[in-house]
Coordinates of C-alpha atoms in Angstrom, one line a residue:
Chain A
X1 CA 25.4 15.3 12.9
X2 CA 21.8 14.6 11.4
X3 CA 20.8 11.3 10.1
X4 CA 20.1 12.9 6.4
X5 CA 23.6 14.1 6.2
X6 CA 25.0 10.6 7.1
X7 CA 22.7 9.3 4.2
X8 CA 23.9 11.3 2.1
X9 CA 27.1 10.8 2.3
X10 CA 26.9 7.3 2.1
X11 CA 24.8 7.2 -1.1
X12 CA 27.1 9.5 -2.7
X13 CA 30.5 7.2 -1.4
X14 CA 28.3 4.4 -3.5
X15 CA 27.7 6.5 -6.3
X16 CA 31.6 7.2 -6.7
X17 CA 32.5 3.3 -6.3
X18 CA 29.7 1.3 -8.1
X19 CA 30.8 -0.2 -11.1
X20 CA 29.3 0.6 -14.9
X21 CA 28.3 -2.2 -16.9
X22 CA 30.6 -4.5 -18.1
X23 CA 31.4 -6.0 -21.9
X24 CA 30.1 -9.5 -20.3
X25 CA 27.0 -7.8 -19.3
X26 CA 26.5 -6.4 -22.4
X27 CA 27.0 -8.8 -24.6
X28 CA 24.2 -11.1 -22.8
X29 CA 21.6 -11.4 -25.0
X30 CA 17.9 -10.8 -22.9
X31 CA 16.5 -14.2 -23.1
X32 CA 12.9 -13.8 -24.1
X33 CA 10.5 -16.8 -23.4
X34 CA 9.7 -18.6 -26.4
X35 CA 5.8 -18.7 -26.2
X36 CA 4.2 -16.5 -24.5
X37 CA 1.1 -18.2 -22.2
X38 CA -2.1 -17.9 -23.1
X39 CA -3.2 -16.8 -19.4
X40 CA -0.8 -14.6 -17.1
X41 CA -0.4 -14.8 -13.9
X42 CA -1.9 -11.4 -13.1
X43 CA -2.5 -9.7 -9.5
X44 CA -5.2 -7.2 -9.4
X45 CA -2.3 -4.4 -8.5
X46 CA -0.3 -5.4 -11.2
X47 CA 3.2 -3.9 -11.2
X48 CA 2.5 -1.8 -7.7
X49 CA 4.6 -3.9 -5.7
X50 CA 3.8 -7.3 -3.9
X51 CA 5.6 -10.1 -5.0
X52 CA 5.8 -12.8 -7.6
X53 CA 5.0 -15.4 -4.8
X54 CA 2.1 -17.4 -3.7
X55 CA -0.5 -14.9 -2.5
X56 CA -0.7 -16.6 1.1
X57 CA 2.3 -16.5 2.0
X58 CA 3.4 -13.2 2.9
X59 CA 2.4 -11.4 6.3
X60 CA 0.2 -8.8 6.3
X61 CA -1.2 -6.2 8.3
X62 CA -4.8 -5.6 9.1
X63 CA -4.7 -1.5 10.1
X64 CA -5.5 -0.8 6.4
X65 CA -8.1 -3.2 6.0
X66 CA -9.9 -2.3 9.2
X67 CA -9.5 1.1 8.7
X68 CA -11.3 0.5 5.1
X69 CA -13.9 -1.5 6.5
X70 CA -14.3 1.3 9.5
X71 CA -14.9 4.0 6.7
X72 CA -17.3 1.6 5.2
X73 CA -19.3 0.8 8.3
X74 CA -19.1 4.6 9.2
X75 CA -20.4 5.7 5.8
X76 CA -23.3 3.1 6.1
X77 CA -24.0 4.1 9.6
X78 CA -24.1 7.6 8.4
X79 CA -26.4 6.7 5.9
X80 CA -28.4 4.4 7.8
X81 CA -29.1 5.9 11.6
X82 CA -29.9 9.5 9.6
X83 CA -32.8 8.0 7.8
X84 CA -34.7 6.6 11.0
X85 CA -34.9 9.8 11.9
X86 CA -37.2 12.1 10.5
X87 CA -35.7 15.4 10.9
X88 CA -37.7 17.7 8.7
X89 CA -35.8 18.8 5.5
X90 CA -32.7 16.9 6.2
X91 CA -31.7 14.8 3.3
X92 CA -29.1 12.1 3.5
X93 CA -27.8 12.6 -0.1
X94 CA -28.4 15.9 -0.6
X95 CA -25.1 17.1 -2.8
X96 CA -22.5 14.5 -4.9
X97 CA -19.0 16.0 -6.0
X98 CA -16.9 14.5 -7.9
X99 CA -13.3 15.1 -8.0
X100 CA -10.9 14.0 -10.6
X101 CA -7.3 15.0 -12.2
X102 CA -7.3 15.9 -15.7
X103 CA -5.2 17.4 -18.7
X104 CA -5.2 21.3 -17.8
X105 CA -6.5 22.9 -20.6
X106 CA -9.7 20.4 -21.0
X107 CA -13.0 22.2 -21.9
X108 CA -14.6 23.3 -19.3
X109 CA -18.1 21.6 -19.6
X110 CA -20.4 20.6 -16.8
X111 CA -20.0 17.2 -16.8
X112 CA -19.9 14.3 -13.9
X113 CA -17.1 11.9 -14.2
X114 CA -18.2 8.5 -12.7
X115 CA -15.2 6.4 -11.8
X116 CA -15.7 4.1 -14.8
X117 CA -14.9 7.0 -17.1
X118 CA -11.4 7.6 -16.7
X119 CA -8.6 6.5 -19.1
X120 CA -5.5 5.4 -18.1
X121 CA -3.0 8.1 -18.8
X122 CA 0.2 7.4 -20.7
X123 CA 3.3 5.8 -19.3
X124 CA 5.2 7.7 -16.9
X125 CA 2.5 9.5 -15.7
X126 CA 1.1 9.8 -12.2
X127 CA -2.2 7.8 -12.5
X128 CA -5.5 10.0 -12.2
X129 CA -7.5 10.2 -8.9
X130 CA -11.4 10.1 -9.0
X131 CA -13.5 10.6 -5.7
X132 CA -17.0 11.0 -5.3
X133 CA -18.1 12.7 -2.7
X134 CA -21.9 12.2 -1.0
X135 CA -23.0 15.2 1.4
X136 CA -26.0 15.6 3.3
X137 CA -28.1 18.7 3.7
X138 CA -26.4 20.2 6.2
X139 CA -23.2 20.4 4.0
X140 CA -21.5 17.1 6.1
X141 CA -19.7 14.4 4.2
X142 CA -22.0 10.9 4.2
X143 CA -19.9 8.8 2.0
X144 CA -16.2 9.1 -0.1
X145 CA -16.1 6.5 -2.8
X146 CA -12.7 5.6 -4.3
X147 CA -13.4 5.4 -8.1
X148 CA -10.0 3.5 -8.8
X149 CA -6.8 1.5 -7.1
X150 CA -5.0 4.8 -6.8
X151 CA -8.1 6.7 -5.0
X152 CA -8.4 3.9 -2.2
X153 CA -5.0 4.2 -1.3
X154 CA -5.4 7.8 -0.9
X155 CA -8.6 7.0 0.8
X156 CA -7.1 4.0 3.1
X157 CA -4.0 6.4 4.3
X158 CA -6.4 9.6 4.8
X159 CA -8.8 7.3 7.1
X160 CA -6.1 6.1 9.0
X161 CA -5.5 9.5 10.6
X162 CA -8.6 11.0 10.5
X163 CA -12.4 10.3 9.7
X164 CA -13.4 11.7 6.5
X165 CA -17.2 10.8 7.1
X166 CA -18.7 13.8 9.0
X167 CA -16.1 16.5 8.2
X168 CA -18.1 19.2 5.9
X169 CA -17.3 19.3 2.7
X170 CA -14.8 21.7 2.4
X171 CA -12.6 20.0 4.9
X172 CA -12.9 16.9 2.7
X173 CA -12.0 18.5 -0.5
X174 CA -9.1 20.2 1.4
X175 CA -8.0 16.4 3.0
X176 CA -8.6 15.3 -0.4
X177 CA -6.6 17.8 -2.1
X178 CA -3.5 17.2 0.3
X179 CA -3.2 14.0 0.2
X180 CA -3.8 14.0 -3.6
X181 CA -1.0 16.4 -4.0
X182 CA 1.3 14.8 -1.6
X183 CA 1.3 11.3 -3.1
X184 CA 2.1 12.9 -6.2
X185 CA -1.2 12.1 -8.3
X186 CA -1.5 15.9 -8.8
X187 CA 1.3 17.8 -11.0
X188 CA 1.6 21.2 -12.2
X189 CA 0.5 19.8 -16.0
X190 CA -2.7 18.8 -14.8
X191 CA -6.0 20.4 -13.6
X192 CA -8.1 19.1 -10.3
X193 CA -11.8 19.2 -11.9
X194 CA -14.8 19.4 -9.4
X195 CA -18.6 19.1 -10.7
X196 CA -21.4 19.6 -8.0
X197 CA -24.8 18.8 -8.2
X198 CA -27.3 19.7 -5.3
X199 CA -30.9 18.5 -4.6
X200 CA -31.5 22.2 -3.5
X201 CA -30.8 23.7 -6.3
X202 CA -28.2 25.4 -8.8
X203 CA -27.3 28.3 -6.5
X204 CA -26.8 26.0 -3.9
X205 CA -24.5 24.1 -6.2
X206 CA -22.7 27.0 -7.5
X207 CA -22.1 27.9 -3.6
X208 CA -20.7 24.5 -3.2
X209 CA -18.8 24.9 -6.0
X210 CA -17.1 28.0 -5.5
X211 CA -16.4 27.1 -1.8
X212 CA -14.7 23.7 -3.3
X213 CA -12.7 25.5 -5.5
X214 CA -11.4 27.8 -3.1
X215 CA -10.4 24.8 -0.7
X216 CA -8.5 23.0 -3.2
X217 CA -6.1 25.8 -4.3
X218 CA -5.7 26.8 -0.8
X219 CA -4.9 22.9 -0.2
X220 CA -2.5 22.8 -3.3
X221 CA -1.4 26.0 -4.0
X222 CA -0.4 27.1 -7.8
X223 CA -2.7 24.3 -8.7
X224 CA -5.1 24.6 -11.7
X225 CA -8.5 23.7 -10.2
X226 CA -11.8 23.6 -12.4
X227 CA -15.0 23.9 -10.4
X228 CA -18.3 23.6 -11.9
X229 CA -21.8 23.1 -11.6
X230 CA -23.5 19.6 -13.0
X231 CA -26.9 18.6 -14.2
X232 CA -29.5 15.9 -13.8
X233 CA -28.7 14.6 -17.1
X234 CA -25.0 14.5 -16.8
X235 CA -25.6 12.4 -13.2
X236 CA -28.2 9.8 -14.6
X237 CA -25.3 9.4 -17.8
X238 CA -22.6 8.9 -15.0
X239 CA -24.6 6.2 -13.2
X240 CA -25.5 4.8 -16.3
X241 CA -29.1 4.2 -15.5
X242 CA -31.9 4.6 -17.8
X243 CA -35.5 5.7 -17.4
X244 CA -37.4 8.1 -15.4
X245 CA -35.9 9.6 -12.3
X246 CA -36.1 12.5 -9.9
X247 CA -32.8 14.4 -9.3
X248 CA -33.5 13.2 -5.4
X249 CA -33.6 9.5 -6.8
X250 CA -30.1 9.6 -8.6
X251 CA -28.6 10.9 -5.9
X252 CA -29.8 8.1 -3.4
X253 CA -28.4 6.4 -6.2
X254 CA -25.1 7.6 -6.4
X255 CA -24.8 7.5 -2.5
X256 CA -25.4 3.7 -3.2
X257 CA -22.4 3.4 -5.9
X258 CA -19.6 1.2 -4.3
X259 CA -16.3 2.1 -4.2
X260 CA -13.5 0.3 -6.6
X261 CA -12.6 -1.9 -3.4
X262 CA -15.4 -2.7 -2.9
X263 CA -16.5 -3.4 -6.7
X264 CA -13.8 -5.9 -7.2
X265 CA -14.2 -7.4 -4.2
X266 CA -17.5 -8.7 -5.0
X267 CA -16.7 -9.0 -8.3
X268 CA -14.3 -11.3 -7.8
X269 CA -16.0 -13.2 -4.8
X270 CA -18.8 -14.0 -7.6
X271 CA -16.5 -15.2 -10.3
X272 CA -14.8 -17.1 -7.6
X273 CA -11.5 -15.5 -7.8
X274 CA -11.5 -14.8 -3.7
X275 CA -7.8 -15.3 -3.9
X276 CA -7.1 -12.5 -6.6
X277 CA -9.3 -10.1 -4.4
X278 CA -7.0 -11.3 -1.2
X279 CA -3.9 -10.7 -3.0
X280 CA -5.0 -6.9 -4.2
X281 CA -6.1 -6.1 -0.6
X282 CA -3.0 -7.7 0.8
X283 CA -1.2 -5.5 -1.6
X284 CA -3.0 -2.4 -0.8
X285 CA -2.2 -3.2 3.0
X286 CA 1.7 -3.6 2.4
X287 CA 1.6 -0.3 0.6
X288 CA 0.1 0.7 4.1
X289 CA 2.9 -0.5 6.4
X290 CA 5.4 1.2 4.0
X291 CA 3.3 4.4 4.5
X292 CA 3.6 3.7 8.2
X293 CA 7.6 3.1 8.0
X294 CA 7.8 5.8 5.9
X295 CA 6.0 8.2 8.7
X296 CA 8.6 6.7 11.4
X297 CA 11.2 8.1 9.7
X298 CA 10.1 11.5 8.3
X299 CA 8.8 12.0 12.2
X300 CA 12.5 10.6 13.8
X301 CA 14.0 13.2 11.0
X302 CA 11.8 16.3 11.7
X303 CA 11.8 15.9 15.6
X304 CA 15.5 15.8 15.2
X305 CA 15.5 19.0 13.4
X306 CA 13.3 20.3 15.9
X307 CA 15.1 19.4 18.7
X308 CA 18.3 20.8 17.4
X309 CA 16.1 24.3 16.9
X310 CA 14.9 24.1 20.6
X311 CA 18.2 23.9 21.8
X312 CA 19.4 26.9 19.7
X313 CA 16.6 29.3 20.8
X314 CA 16.2 27.7 24.4
X315 CA 13.5 25.3 24.9
X316 CA 10.9 27.8 26.7
X317 CA 11.1 29.7 23.5
X318 CA 8.4 30.4 21.2
X319 CA 6.5 27.8 19.5
X320 CA 8.1 26.3 16.5
X321 CA 5.0 24.7 14.4
X322 CA 2.3 27.1 13.8
X323 CA -0.6 25.7 11.7
X324 CA 1.3 23.2 10.2
X325 CA 4.5 25.6 9.2
X326 CA 7.4 26.9 10.3
X327 CA 6.8 30.1 12.7
X328 CA 8.0 32.9 10.4
X329 CA 8.8 35.2 13.8
X330 CA 11.6 33.0 14.8
X331 CA 14.7 33.9 14.2
X332 CA 17.1 31.0 12.6
X333 CA 19.7 30.0 10.6
X334 CA 18.8 29.4 7.2
X335 CA 20.2 26.2 6.9
X336 CA 18.2 25.1 10.0
X337 CA 15.4 26.5 8.4
X338 CA 15.6 24.5 5.4
X339 CA 16.5 21.2 7.0
X340 CA 13.3 21.6 8.9
X341 CA 11.0 22.5 5.9
X342 CA 12.6 19.6 4.2
X343 CA 12.1 17.0 6.8
X344 CA 8.3 18.7 6.9
X345 CA 8.2 17.9 3.1
X346 CA 8.9 14.6 3.8
X347 CA 6.3 14.2 6.3
X348 CA 3.6 15.8 4.2
X349 CA 4.5 12.7 1.4
X350 CA 3.1 10.6 4.0
X351 CA 0.1 12.5 4.2
X352 CA 0.8 13.6 7.9
X353 CA 1.7 16.9 8.9
X354 CA 1.8 18.2 12.4
X355 CA 0.0 21.0 13.5
X356 CA 1.7 22.5 16.5
X357 CA 5.3 21.4 18.8
X358 CA 2.6 19.7 21.1
X359 CA 1.5 17.4 18.0
X360 CA 4.4 17.0 16.7
X361 CA 6.0 15.4 19.6
X362 CA 2.9 13.4 20.4
X363 CA 2.9 12.2 16.7
X364 CA 6.8 11.2 16.9
X365 CA 6.8 9.3 20.2
X366 CA 3.6 7.4 18.9
X367 CA 5.4 6.2 15.3
X368 CA 8.6 6.0 16.8
X369 CA 7.1 3.5 19.2
X370 CA 5.0 1.3 16.5
X371 CA 5.9 -2.3 16.9
X372 CA 6.2 -3.7 13.6
X373 CA 5.8 -7.1 14.7
X374 CA 2.9 -6.5 16.7
X375 CA 1.8 -5.3 13.4
X376 CA 2.8 -8.5 11.4
X377 CA 1.2 -10.8 13.4
X378 CA -2.1 -9.0 13.2
X379 CA -1.6 -9.2 9.4
X380 CA -0.7 -13.1 9.7
X381 CA -3.7 -13.6 11.8
X382 CA -5.8 -11.7 9.1
X383 CA -4.3 -13.0 6.1
X384 CA -5.2 -16.7 7.8
X385 CA -8.9 -15.8 8.4
X386 CA -9.4 -14.1 5.3
X387 CA -7.9 -17.7 3.6
X388 CA -10.2 -19.4 5.7
X389 CA -13.2 -17.0 5.3
X390 CA -12.5 -17.2 1.7
X391 CA -12.2 -21.2 1.8
X392 CA -15.0 -21.3 3.9
X393 CA -17.0 -19.2 1.9
X394 CA -16.5 -21.5 -1.4
X395 CA -17.4 -24.5 0.7
X396 CA -20.8 -22.7 1.5
X397 CA -21.3 -21.8 -1.8
X398 CA -21.1 -25.7 -3.0
X399 CA -22.8 -26.8 0.4
X400 CA -25.8 -24.6 -0.4
X401 CA -25.8 -25.1 -4.4
X402 CA -26.0 -28.8 -3.5
X403 CA -28.3 -28.5 -0.4
X404 CA -31.2 -26.5 -2.7
X405 CA -30.9 -29.6 -4.8
X406 CA -31.4 -32.3 -2.1
X407 CA -33.6 -30.1 0.1
X408 CA -36.3 -30.3 -3.6
X409 CA -35.7 -33.8 -3.7
X410 CA -36.6 -34.6 -0.2
X411 CA -39.6 -32.3 -0.3
X412 CA -40.6 -34.1 -3.0
X413 CA -39.9 -37.9 -1.8
X414 CA -42.6 -36.2 1.4
X415 CA -44.8 -35.2 -0.4
X416 CA -45.0 -38.7 -2.4
X417 CA -45.0 -40.8 0.8
X418 CA -47.9 -38.5 2.7
X419 CA -49.8 -39.4 -0.4
X420 CA -49.0 -43.2 -0.3
X421 CA -50.1 -42.8 3.8
X422 CA -53.2 -41.1 3.1
X423 CA -54.6 -43.3 0.6
X424 CA -54.2 -40.6 -2.4
X425 CA -55.9 -37.8 -0.3
X426 CA -52.1 -35.9 -1.2
X427 CA -50.9 -33.1 0.5
X428 CA -53.8 -30.9 0.1
X429 CA -54.1 -28.4 2.7
X430 CA -50.2 -28.6 3.8
X431 CA -48.7 -25.7 2.0
X432 CA -46.3 -25.2 4.4
X433 CA -43.7 -27.8 5.0
X434 CA -43.0 -27.6 7.9
X435 CA -46.8 -28.3 9.1
X436 CA -46.8 -31.2 7.1
X437 CA -43.3 -32.4 8.4
X438 CA -44.9 -31.7 12.2
X439 CA -48.0 -33.9 10.8
X440 CA -46.1 -36.7 9.5
X441 CA -43.9 -36.8 13.0
X442 CA -47.1 -36.9 15.3
X443 CA -48.1 -39.7 12.5
X444 CA -45.5 -41.7 13.0
X445 CA -45.0 -41.1 17.1
X446 CA -48.5 -42.7 17.5
X447 CA -47.5 -45.4 14.9
X448 CA -44.5 -46.4 17.2
X449 CA -46.6 -46.2 20.4
X450 CA -48.8 -48.8 19.1
X451 CA -45.7 -50.6 18.1
X452 CA -44.3 -50.4 21.6
X453 CA -47.9 -51.9 22.7
X454 CA -48.7 -48.3 24.2
Chain B
X1 CA 12.5 5.1 -9.6
X2 CA 9.4 4.4 -7.9
X3 CA 8.4 0.7 -8.3
X4 CA 5.7 1.2 -10.8
X5 CA 8.1 2.4 -13.0
X6 CA 10.4 -0.3 -12.6
X7 CA 8.1 -3.0 -13.2
X8 CA 6.9 -1.2 -16.5
X9 CA 10.5 -1.3 -17.5
X10 CA 10.8 -4.9 -16.6
X11 CA 7.8 -5.8 -18.8
X12 CA 9.8 -4.3 -21.7
X13 CA 12.6 -6.2 -21.2
X14 CA 10.5 -9.3 -21.1
X15 CA 9.8 -8.8 -24.5
X16 CA 13.8 -8.1 -25.5
X17 CA 13.9 -4.4 -24.7
X18 CA 17.7 -4.0 -24.2
X19 CA 17.0 0.0 -23.8
X20 CA 14.9 -1.0 -21.0
X21 CA 17.5 -3.1 -19.0
X22 CA 20.1 -0.6 -19.4
X23 CA 17.4 1.9 -17.6
X24 CA 16.7 -1.0 -15.1
X25 CA 20.8 -1.4 -14.9
X26 CA 21.3 2.3 -14.2
X27 CA 18.1 2.4 -11.3
X28 CA 19.7 -0.7 -9.7
X29 CA 23.0 -1.2 -9.6
X30 CA 24.1 1.1 -6.5
X31 CA 22.0 -0.7 -4.3
X32 CA 22.5 -4.2 -5.8
X33 CA 26.4 -3.7 -5.3
X34 CA 26.4 -2.1 -1.9
X35 CA 24.7 -4.9 -0.9
X36 CA 26.5 -7.5 -2.4
X37 CA 29.6 -5.6 -1.1
X38 CA 27.9 -5.2 2.4
X39 CA 27.9 -9.3 2.4
X40 CA 31.4 -10.2 0.7
X41 CA 33.7 -6.9 2.0
X42 CA 35.7 -7.3 -1.0
X43 CA 35.5 -4.9 -4.0
X44 CA 36.5 -6.9 -6.7
X45 CA 34.5 -9.9 -5.6
X46 CA 31.7 -7.6 -5.2
X47 CA 32.1 -6.1 -8.8
X48 CA 32.6 -9.3 -10.1
X49 CA 29.1 -11.0 -8.6
X50 CA 27.6 -7.6 -9.5
X51 CA 27.9 -8.4 -12.9
X52 CA 26.9 -12.1 -12.7
X53 CA 23.6 -10.6 -11.2
X54 CA 22.5 -9.0 -14.2
X55 CA 23.4 -11.8 -16.4
X56 CA 21.3 -14.0 -14.6
X57 CA 18.6 -10.8 -14.8
X58 CA 18.9 -11.0 -18.3
X59 CA 19.0 -15.1 -18.6
X60 CA 16.0 -15.4 -16.2
X61 CA 13.4 -12.3 -16.9
X62 CA 11.0 -14.3 -18.8
X63 CA 10.7 -16.6 -15.2
X64 CA 9.8 -12.9 -13.2
X65 CA 5.8 -13.0 -12.7
X66 CA 4.3 -9.7 -12.5
X67 CA 5.4 -8.0 -8.7
X68 CA 8.5 -6.8 -7.1
X69 CA 10.7 -6.6 -9.4
X70 CA 13.6 -5.0 -7.4
X71 CA 13.1 -7.4 -4.4
X72 CA 13.7 -10.3 -7.3
X73 CA 16.6 -8.5 -8.4
X74 CA 17.9 -8.1 -5.3
X75 CA 17.1 -12.0 -4.0
X76 CA 19.4 -12.9 -6.9
X77 CA 22.3 -10.9 -6.0
X78 CA 22.2 -12.1 -2.4
X79 CA 22.2 -16.0 -3.3
X80 CA 25.3 -15.1 -5.7
X81 CA 26.9 -13.5 -2.7
X82 CA 26.3 -15.9 -0.1
X83 CA 27.0 -18.9 -2.3
X84 CA 30.1 -17.4 -3.2
X85 CA 30.8 -16.5 0.7
X86 CA 30.4 -20.4 1.5
X87 CA 32.5 -21.6 -1.5
X88 CA 35.4 -19.1 -0.3
X89 CA 35.2 -20.4 3.3
X90 CA 35.9 -24.0 2.2
X91 CA 39.0 -22.9 0.3
X92 CA 42.2 -24.1 2.0
X93 CA 45.0 -22.2 0.7
X94 CA 48.6 -23.1 1.1
X95 CA 51.2 -20.6 2.6
X96 CA 52.1 -18.9 -0.9
X97 CA 48.8 -17.9 -1.1
X98 CA 47.8 -16.4 2.4
X99 CA 44.0 -15.5 2.0
X100 CA 42.5 -12.0 2.0
X101 CA 40.7 -11.3 5.1
X102 CA 36.9 -10.8 4.7
X103 CA 37.3 -7.1 3.5
X104 CA 39.8 -8.6 0.7
X105 CA 43.2 -7.2 -0.5
X106 CA 41.0 -4.3 -2.3
X107 CA 40.3 -2.0 0.0
X108 CA 38.1 0.9 -0.5
X109 CA 39.9 4.3 -0.5
X110 CA 39.1 4.8 3.3
X111 CA 40.0 9.0 3.0
X112 CA 37.4 9.4 0.5
X113 CA 34.6 7.0 2.0
X114 CA 34.3 7.6 5.8
X115 CA 30.8 6.4 6.2
X116 CA 31.4 3.7 4.3
X117 CA 34.6 2.7 6.5
X118 CA 32.7 3.6 9.1
X119 CA 29.8 0.8 8.7
X120 CA 33.0 -1.5 8.1
X121 CA 34.3 -0.6 11.5
X122 CA 31.2 -0.3 13.9
X123 CA 28.6 -2.2 12.7
X124 CA 27.7 -6.2 12.7
X125 CA 27.4 -7.9 8.9
X126 CA 23.5 -8.2 9.7
X127 CA 23.4 -4.5 10.6
X128 CA 26.0 -3.1 7.6
X129 CA 23.4 -5.0 5.6
X130 CA 20.3 -3.6 6.6
X131 CA 21.4 -0.2 6.6
X132 CA 23.0 -0.6 3.4
X133 CA 19.7 -2.2 1.7
X134 CA 17.5 0.9 3.3
X135 CA 19.6 3.7 3.0
X136 CA 21.2 2.7 -0.2
X137 CA 19.0 0.3 -2.0
X138 CA 15.9 2.3 -0.9
X139 CA 14.3 -1.3 0.3
X140 CA 11.2 -0.6 3.0
X141 CA 12.4 -2.6 6.0
X142 CA 8.9 -5.1 5.3
X143 CA 11.0 -5.9 2.0
X144 CA 14.1 -5.9 4.1
X145 CA 12.6 -8.4 6.6
X146 CA 11.3 -10.9 4.0
X147 CA 14.5 -10.8 1.9
X148 CA 16.7 -11.9 5.4
X149 CA 13.8 -13.7 7.0
X150 CA 13.5 -12.0 9.8
X151 CA 10.8 -10.0 11.8
X152 CA 9.9 -6.8 10.7
X153 CA 10.0 -5.4 14.1
X154 CA 13.6 -7.3 14.4
X155 CA 14.9 -5.0 11.2
X156 CA 13.6 -2.0 12.2
X157 CA 14.9 -2.4 16.1
X158 CA 18.7 -3.5 14.3
X159 CA 18.3 -0.5 11.9
X160 CA 18.1 2.0 14.5
X161 CA 20.5 0.5 16.9
X162 CA 22.6 0.6 13.8
X163 CA 22.4 4.3 12.4
X164 CA 22.9 5.1 16.4
X165 CA 26.1 3.3 16.7
X166 CA 27.2 5.0 13.4
X167 CA 26.1 8.6 14.1
X168 CA 28.4 8.1 17.3
X169 CA 31.2 6.8 15.7
X170 CA 31.2 9.6 12.8
X171 CA 30.6 12.3 15.4
X172 CA 33.6 11.0 17.6
X173 CA 35.9 11.4 14.7
X174 CA 34.6 14.5 13.6
X175 CA 36.2 15.8 17.4
X176 CA 39.4 14.5 16.6

């Protein structure tokens, strides 16, 4: 008996016996608050989970934050290291590609949609996603920027299983499209929109745009994909910069854009909202833990069916999984095929699909051994550290702003004292305060030795 | 219904939207009832406490801050269920009024509820709660760990163990 069957039956049994709403409940009025408070307590990721508890209380996990930071570090490294190598004709930020979801039927204008140009969808629909992909002139991804919260979640999940930086643009588009579909951010009434601009000219951009379209359509079968070539004016508009810029300069600026998470973090820290940033980060991390849990279950389910198939076919029979799909050449009972494909879909929803039998066995062993206690410990430590960093940061900010004032007073005082001691000559000749202090110290030592009779 | 939508309905309910409450009730009733049942073991008591839970939700919705609404509701259910169990264990009965066993006089129809019967037969209370919260309520292990105040690893391990026990029992029953 499969786990899935047990779960279905248990749910069906409770469906049958769960009572309907009683008159007592129907007649109870909803007690609305008399006065809405002017300042509602808002978490940065309202409505996506988390809890109505103080931000530091719940245990969190480090891995997703570490994964996001690793991606950032890798992206920075990928930008900085190549810059030090003088490769002929090599450009770090050669092409800029945006990927968004949009209503199907929107006119096919060549435009670049920056991360601030998204409008929230009507309630009930999936949120829009927005990615910006920067690639070098060798077609390798240098950086992927998440334009909003949902995009950051997709990136965090993807980054844990594979590094997007360094992939070819086609591979990155495939991975992002697959993940977007698997997480439900793309639906059949929407279109996936891409826009491309390249420093190497319109023809290159057109070729890239065509490849992207093919890749996205392959990743999301039946999807409506629009892939257009953008222009310099649109890129400049989306970056919000005015003045004369060359295309290369604009592409370099585009590559320096911050992702939604970075931007939120900087903004919140600058405004003293370290706590809000922490809450936002912790919710993202919690969602990542949920993803790991879903993966553990999905792989257990898939392996169970795989086991059954192998039992029927014999363990030395042909491969069950080929390129992430059920081998079409094996002869199986229809029910078993459906079970396997259902289980595979469950894995896809967790953004990870094994491609071969060996990969399935490996991933199943890995995820079934996942130690959630350890993750929880790490998350608690991370939480404590982030809280301490946040507190220390605030302390340093306060101390530095205090110190600047104190140092100025001290230099003014030393200057006045020197003026007095030197008979009004003043501190001219000592433009460097350190030099002045050194001379004063030597003078003091001489005076002291005189006092000691040396 | 996913958490985001549920939270959106909760916000509407805060403004007095009865339709939003009706949607919330339909989406969460099975999880709430099954969890209370796993604590009390009595259908009639679970039904009563479930209705009390939703009365409390209506009375206290203004105190709900944005966050995990379903976790908030299940916490109310848990508090009510355990308060009832504590009160019931302190009651003294005369000979004329023999206490029902934990499991109550109102029993689930066992023939038509084989899995639930198996849950009651083979699982410890804690195991039953974790299985029901996850399988029926749809709560993540992390959320369950917070609710039952146990480490997440313990919850995960207990869950896996419980499923294995259930499976073995049901397979043995099927052989008979």
